[in-house]
């Protein structure tokens, strides 16, 4: 029963990862209308720095996050608040770190606790830094995409490392306005071209996948100049504090 509940929650919560099919069309149109542009910068910031650090750490089990570097969002982008020693990097992601065609791209309520392993820290966190600097400077989606392409062209961003993954197991994240907004899960960043190679979307499979940069097939032409990254999502049975999925503080 719990497994079925997790699977159903995953489909609801991760429209931005698994794609916006016909079941999500009405919601997507409504979300796009509610978030047509960037909100005032203050709405993306967390006033309590210690609360942001705690939320970031809650992405992964304490055995991992206690020794991780922690980033917080400032007015010019992410900055290190705690220097770690195990190579992991935890931070609270905002909506504009999702796919560029996600209808909630500008949703200021999103607070997504992430804790990236060393491989992802080295190859994904530089992308996070650049995207955050662009957004906090008031740049548009199109300008941010252009900046990313230029950075990759000039070798200013690293290639994706094999084994890059991300813990997202916080009870307190807010991922989307669409229904239940959280579930414990792991994400894997890969060079895999076909999600079916991992059984993504197969009946009974706990694995889902989506392109990293843009969700909709019609938008894939915009990825020219960006490295292809396919993200896999696998539901976890417990929250980072060890309590079973489905038991929630909210």
GROMACS .gro file of C-alpha atoms in nm:
model
  250
    1UNK     CA    1   0.000   0.000   0.000
    2UNK     CA    2   0.278   0.242   0.093
    3UNK     CA    3   0.460   0.173  -0.236
    4UNK     CA    4   0.146   0.252  -0.436
    5UNK     CA    5   0.096   0.573  -0.237
    6UNK     CA    6   0.455   0.681  -0.302
    7UNK     CA    7   0.416   0.617  -0.673
    8UNK     CA    8   0.095   0.817  -0.692
    9UNK     CA    9   0.251   1.103  -0.498
   10UNK     CA   10   0.551   1.101  -0.728
   11UNK     CA   11   0.336   1.148  -1.035
   12UNK     CA   12   0.152   1.438  -0.870
   13UNK     CA   13   0.454   1.610  -0.721
   14UNK     CA   14   0.698   1.587  -1.005
   15UNK     CA   15   0.525   1.723  -1.311
   16UNK     CA   16   0.843   1.923  -1.361
   17UNK     CA   17   1.048   1.603  -1.376
   18UNK     CA   18   0.828   1.353  -1.555
   19UNK     CA   19   0.673   1.589  -1.808
   20UNK     CA   20   0.347   1.775  -1.847
   21UNK     CA   21   0.109   1.532  -2.009
   22UNK     CA   22  -0.262   1.584  -2.076
   23UNK     CA   23  -0.346   1.511  -1.711
   24UNK     CA   24  -0.147   1.818  -1.611
   25UNK     CA   25  -0.249   2.050  -1.894
   26UNK     CA   26  -0.512   2.250  -1.704
   27UNK     CA   27  -0.287   2.286  -1.401
   28UNK     CA   28   0.006   2.387  -1.620
   29UNK     CA   29  -0.194   2.657  -1.793
   30UNK     CA   30  -0.315   2.789  -1.458
   31UNK     CA   31   0.037   2.785  -1.311
   32UNK     CA   32   0.179   2.968  -1.611
   33UNK     CA   33  -0.089   3.234  -1.568
   34UNK     CA   34  -0.012   3.268  -1.195
   35UNK     CA   35   0.364   3.294  -1.243
   36UNK     CA   36   0.420   3.476  -1.573
   37UNK     CA   37   0.732   3.659  -1.458
   38UNK     CA   38   0.986   3.682  -1.180
   39UNK     CA   39   0.851   3.785  -0.841
   40UNK     CA   40   1.028   4.053  -0.634
   41UNK     CA   41   1.369   3.923  -0.522
   42UNK     CA   42   1.274   3.930  -0.152
   43UNK     CA   43   1.011   3.662  -0.212
   44UNK     CA   44   1.280   3.411  -0.311
   45UNK     CA   45   1.497   3.483  -0.006
   46UNK     CA   46   1.467   3.327   0.339
   47UNK     CA   47   1.499   3.584   0.615
   48UNK     CA   48   1.631   3.334   0.869
   49UNK     CA   49   1.975   3.214   0.759
   50UNK     CA   50   1.986   2.939   1.022
   51UNK     CA   51   1.648   2.810   0.905
   52UNK     CA   52   1.775   2.793   0.547
   53UNK     CA   53   2.082   2.598   0.661
   54UNK     CA   54   1.865   2.357   0.858
   55UNK     CA   55   1.628   2.304   0.565
   56UNK     CA   56   1.921   2.243   0.330
   57UNK     CA   57   2.071   1.984   0.566
   58UNK     CA   58   1.736   1.805   0.595
   59UNK     CA   59   1.767   1.695   0.231
   60UNK     CA   60   1.986   1.400   0.330
   61UNK     CA   61   2.032   1.177   0.634
   62UNK     CA   62   2.225   1.351   0.911
   63UNK     CA   63   2.517   1.112   0.866
   64UNK     CA   64   2.574   1.276   0.526
   65UNK     CA   65   2.454   1.634   0.566
   66UNK     CA   66   2.630   1.710   0.896
   67UNK     CA   67   2.967   1.726   0.718
   68UNK     CA   68   2.841   1.883   0.395
   69UNK     CA   69   2.907   2.231   0.264
   70UNK     CA   70   2.587   2.437   0.292
   71UNK     CA   71   2.491   2.718   0.055
   72UNK     CA   72   2.237   2.991   0.120
   73UNK     CA   73   2.077   3.226  -0.130
   74UNK     CA   74   2.182   3.590  -0.110
   75UNK     CA   75   2.087   3.889  -0.321
   76UNK     CA   76   2.359   3.812  -0.576
   77UNK     CA   77   2.323   3.434  -0.579
   78UNK     CA   78   2.427   3.137  -0.369
   79UNK     CA   79   2.711   3.169  -0.122
   80UNK     CA   80   2.876   2.923   0.115
   81UNK     CA   81   2.741   2.953   0.470
   82UNK     CA   82   2.911   2.641   0.608
   83UNK     CA   83   3.229   2.481   0.475
   84UNK     CA   84   3.203   2.104   0.476
   85UNK     CA   85   3.455   1.822   0.464
   86UNK     CA   86   3.288   1.526   0.289
   87UNK     CA   87   3.244   1.673  -0.061
   88UNK     CA   88   2.863   1.694  -0.044
   89UNK     CA   89   2.688   2.027  -0.099
   90UNK     CA   90   2.342   2.102   0.044
   91UNK     CA   91   2.125   2.399  -0.048
   92UNK     CA   92   1.761   2.504  -0.083
   93UNK     CA   93   1.670   2.515  -0.450
   94UNK     CA   94   1.425   2.772  -0.584
   95UNK     CA   95   1.173   2.731  -0.865
   96UNK     CA   96   1.403   2.883  -1.128
   97UNK     CA   97   1.642   2.590  -1.093
   98UNK     CA   98   1.381   2.365  -1.252
   99UNK     CA   99   1.339   2.310  -1.628
  100UNK     CA  100   1.314   2.635  -1.819
  101UNK     CA  101   0.968   2.552  -1.956
  102UNK     CA  102   0.822   2.448  -1.619
  103UNK     CA  103   0.500   2.650  -1.562
  104UNK     CA  104   0.604   2.717  -1.200
  105UNK     CA  105   0.948   2.844  -1.301
  106UNK     CA  106   0.886   3.175  -1.119
  107UNK     CA  107   0.690   3.033  -0.822
  108UNK     CA  108   0.841   3.209  -0.516
  109UNK     CA  109   0.696   2.953  -0.273
  110UNK     CA  110   0.921   2.670  -0.390
  111UNK     CA  111   1.181   2.562  -0.135
  112UNK     CA  112   1.347   2.239  -0.249
  113UNK     CA  113   1.610   2.096  -0.015
  114UNK     CA  114   1.892   1.932  -0.212
  115UNK     CA  115   2.211   1.758  -0.103
  116UNK     CA  116   2.442   1.672  -0.392
  117UNK     CA  117   2.719   1.413  -0.376
  118UNK     CA  118   3.079   1.511  -0.466
  119UNK     CA  119   3.037   1.429  -0.837
  120UNK     CA  120   2.723   1.642  -0.863
  121UNK     CA  121   2.879   1.912  -0.645
  122UNK     CA  122   3.163   1.946  -0.892
  123UNK     CA  123   2.953   1.938  -1.209
  124UNK     CA  124   2.600   2.058  -1.120
  125UNK     CA  125   2.666   2.316  -0.847
  126UNK     CA  126   2.858   2.544  -1.090
  127UNK     CA  127   2.543   2.547  -1.305
  128UNK     CA  128   2.336   2.632  -0.996
  129UNK     CA  129   2.570   2.921  -0.916
  130UNK     CA  130   2.543   3.065  -1.267
  131UNK     CA  131   2.167   3.029  -1.288
  132UNK     CA  132   2.122   3.194  -0.949
  133UNK     CA  133   2.348   3.487  -1.038
  134UNK     CA  134   2.153   3.548  -1.356
  135UNK     CA  135   1.812   3.531  -1.192
  136UNK     CA  136   1.905   3.742  -0.892
  137UNK     CA  137   2.037   4.003  -1.135
  138UNK     CA  138   1.693   4.014  -1.297
  139UNK     CA  139   1.784   3.826  -1.614
  140UNK     CA  140   1.518   3.645  -1.814
  141UNK     CA  141   1.493   3.275  -1.886
  142UNK     CA  142   1.621   3.330  -2.238
  143UNK     CA  143   1.917   3.533  -2.114
  144UNK     CA  144   2.002   3.264  -1.861
  145UNK     CA  145   1.992   2.992  -2.126
  146UNK     CA  146   2.220   3.202  -2.347
  147UNK     CA  147   2.464   3.254  -2.060
  148UNK     CA  148   2.475   2.881  -1.993
  149UNK     CA  149   2.543   2.804  -2.358
  150UNK     CA  150   2.823   3.060  -2.369
  151UNK     CA  151   2.975   2.922  -2.048
  152UNK     CA  152   2.976   2.568  -2.184
  153UNK     CA  153   3.116   2.684  -2.519
  154UNK     CA  154   3.407   2.858  -2.345
  155UNK     CA  155   3.469   2.564  -2.108
  156UNK     CA  156   3.369   2.775  -1.808
  157UNK     CA  157   3.135   2.501  -1.685
  158UNK     CA  158   3.252   2.144  -1.623
  159UNK     CA  159   3.125   1.833  -1.797
  160UNK     CA  160   2.879   1.618  -1.606
  161UNK     CA  161   3.063   1.361  -1.399
  162UNK     CA  162   2.957   0.998  -1.392
  163UNK     CA  163   2.781   0.908  -1.068
  164UNK     CA  164   2.632   1.253  -1.001
  165UNK     CA  165   2.329   1.227  -0.773
  166UNK     CA  166   2.114   1.431  -0.538
  167UNK     CA  167   1.935   1.353  -0.211
  168UNK     CA  168   1.592   1.513  -0.179
  169UNK     CA  169   1.450   1.351   0.133
  170UNK     CA  170   1.332   1.650   0.338
  171UNK     CA  171   0.993   1.653   0.505
  172UNK     CA  172   0.988   2.032   0.486
  173UNK     CA  173   1.049   2.101   0.116
  174UNK     CA  174   0.785   2.268  -0.098
  175UNK     CA  175   0.824   2.152  -0.457
  176UNK     CA  176   0.510   2.250  -0.644
  177UNK     CA  177   0.161   2.392  -0.598
  178UNK     CA  178   0.015   2.077  -0.750
  179UNK     CA  179  -0.134   1.883  -0.462
  180UNK     CA  180   0.095   1.700  -0.220
  181UNK     CA  181   0.418   1.886  -0.261
  182UNK     CA  182   0.685   1.652  -0.135
  183UNK     CA  183   0.810   1.295  -0.129
  184UNK     CA  184   1.149   1.152  -0.031
  185UNK     CA  185   1.350   1.061  -0.339
  186UNK     CA  186   1.691   1.043  -0.502
  187UNK     CA  187   1.783   1.200  -0.835
  188UNK     CA  188   2.056   1.082  -1.071
  189UNK     CA  189   2.210   1.305  -1.341
  190UNK     CA  190   2.318   1.101  -1.642
  191UNK     CA  191   2.431   1.101  -2.004
  192UNK     CA  192   2.177   0.827  -2.076
  193UNK     CA  193   1.982   0.906  -2.393
  194UNK     CA  194   1.682   0.676  -2.350
  195UNK     CA  195   1.509   0.650  -2.013
  196UNK     CA  196   1.386   0.304  -2.104
  197UNK     CA  197   1.740   0.180  -2.052
  198UNK     CA  198   1.673   0.227  -1.680
  199UNK     CA  199   1.312   0.106  -1.701
  200UNK     CA  200   1.177   0.459  -1.665
  201UNK     CA  201   0.800   0.471  -1.697
  202UNK     CA  202   0.758   0.094  -1.724
  203UNK     CA  203   0.458  -0.057  -1.545
  204UNK     CA  204   0.549  -0.121  -1.184
  205UNK     CA  205   0.885   0.054  -1.212
  206UNK     CA  206   0.979   0.304  -0.937
  207UNK     CA  207   1.197   0.492  -1.185
  208UNK     CA  208   1.097   0.813  -1.366
  209UNK     CA  209   1.304   1.040  -1.588
  210UNK     CA  210   1.304   1.376  -1.763
  211UNK     CA  211   1.548   1.595  -1.956
  212UNK     CA  212   1.723   1.843  -1.728
  213UNK     CA  213   1.693   2.163  -1.931
  214UNK     CA  214   1.344   2.156  -2.088
  215UNK     CA  215   1.049   1.923  -2.030
  216UNK     CA  216   0.844   1.949  -2.350
  217UNK     CA  217   0.966   1.770  -2.664
  218UNK     CA  218   0.877   2.081  -2.864
  219UNK     CA  219   1.132   2.280  -2.660
  220UNK     CA  220   1.423   2.042  -2.711
  221UNK     CA  221   1.559   2.250  -3.001
  222UNK     CA  222   1.648   2.513  -2.741
  223UNK     CA  223   1.896   2.273  -2.583
  224UNK     CA  224   2.138   2.307  -2.875
  225UNK     CA  225   2.465   2.418  -2.718
  226UNK     CA  226   2.379   2.263  -2.382
  227UNK     CA  227   2.505   1.918  -2.281
  228UNK     CA  228   2.231   1.653  -2.286
  229UNK     CA  229   2.144   1.553  -1.929
  230UNK     CA  230   1.873   1.303  -1.844
  231UNK     CA  231   1.761   1.304  -1.480
  232UNK     CA  232   1.625   0.989  -1.317
  233UNK     CA  233   1.410   0.999  -1.004
  234UNK     CA  234   1.368   0.707  -0.766
  235UNK     CA  235   1.133   0.728  -0.467
  236UNK     CA  236   1.281   0.653  -0.124
  237UNK     CA  237   1.084   0.471   0.149
  238UNK     CA  238   1.182   0.709   0.432
  239UNK     CA  239   1.236   1.076   0.502
  240UNK     CA  240   1.587   1.190   0.590
  241UNK     CA  241   1.507   1.158   0.962
  242UNK     CA  242   1.423   0.790   0.915
  243UNK     CA  243   1.045   0.814   0.948
  244UNK     CA  244   0.841   0.634   0.680
  245UNK     CA  245   0.722   0.822   0.375
  246UNK     CA  246   0.363   0.934   0.417
  247UNK     CA  247   0.425   1.057   0.774
  248UNK     CA  248   0.454   1.431   0.727
  249UNK     CA  249   0.489   1.733   0.952
  250UNK     CA  250   0.251   1.950   0.745
   0.00000   0.00000   0.00000
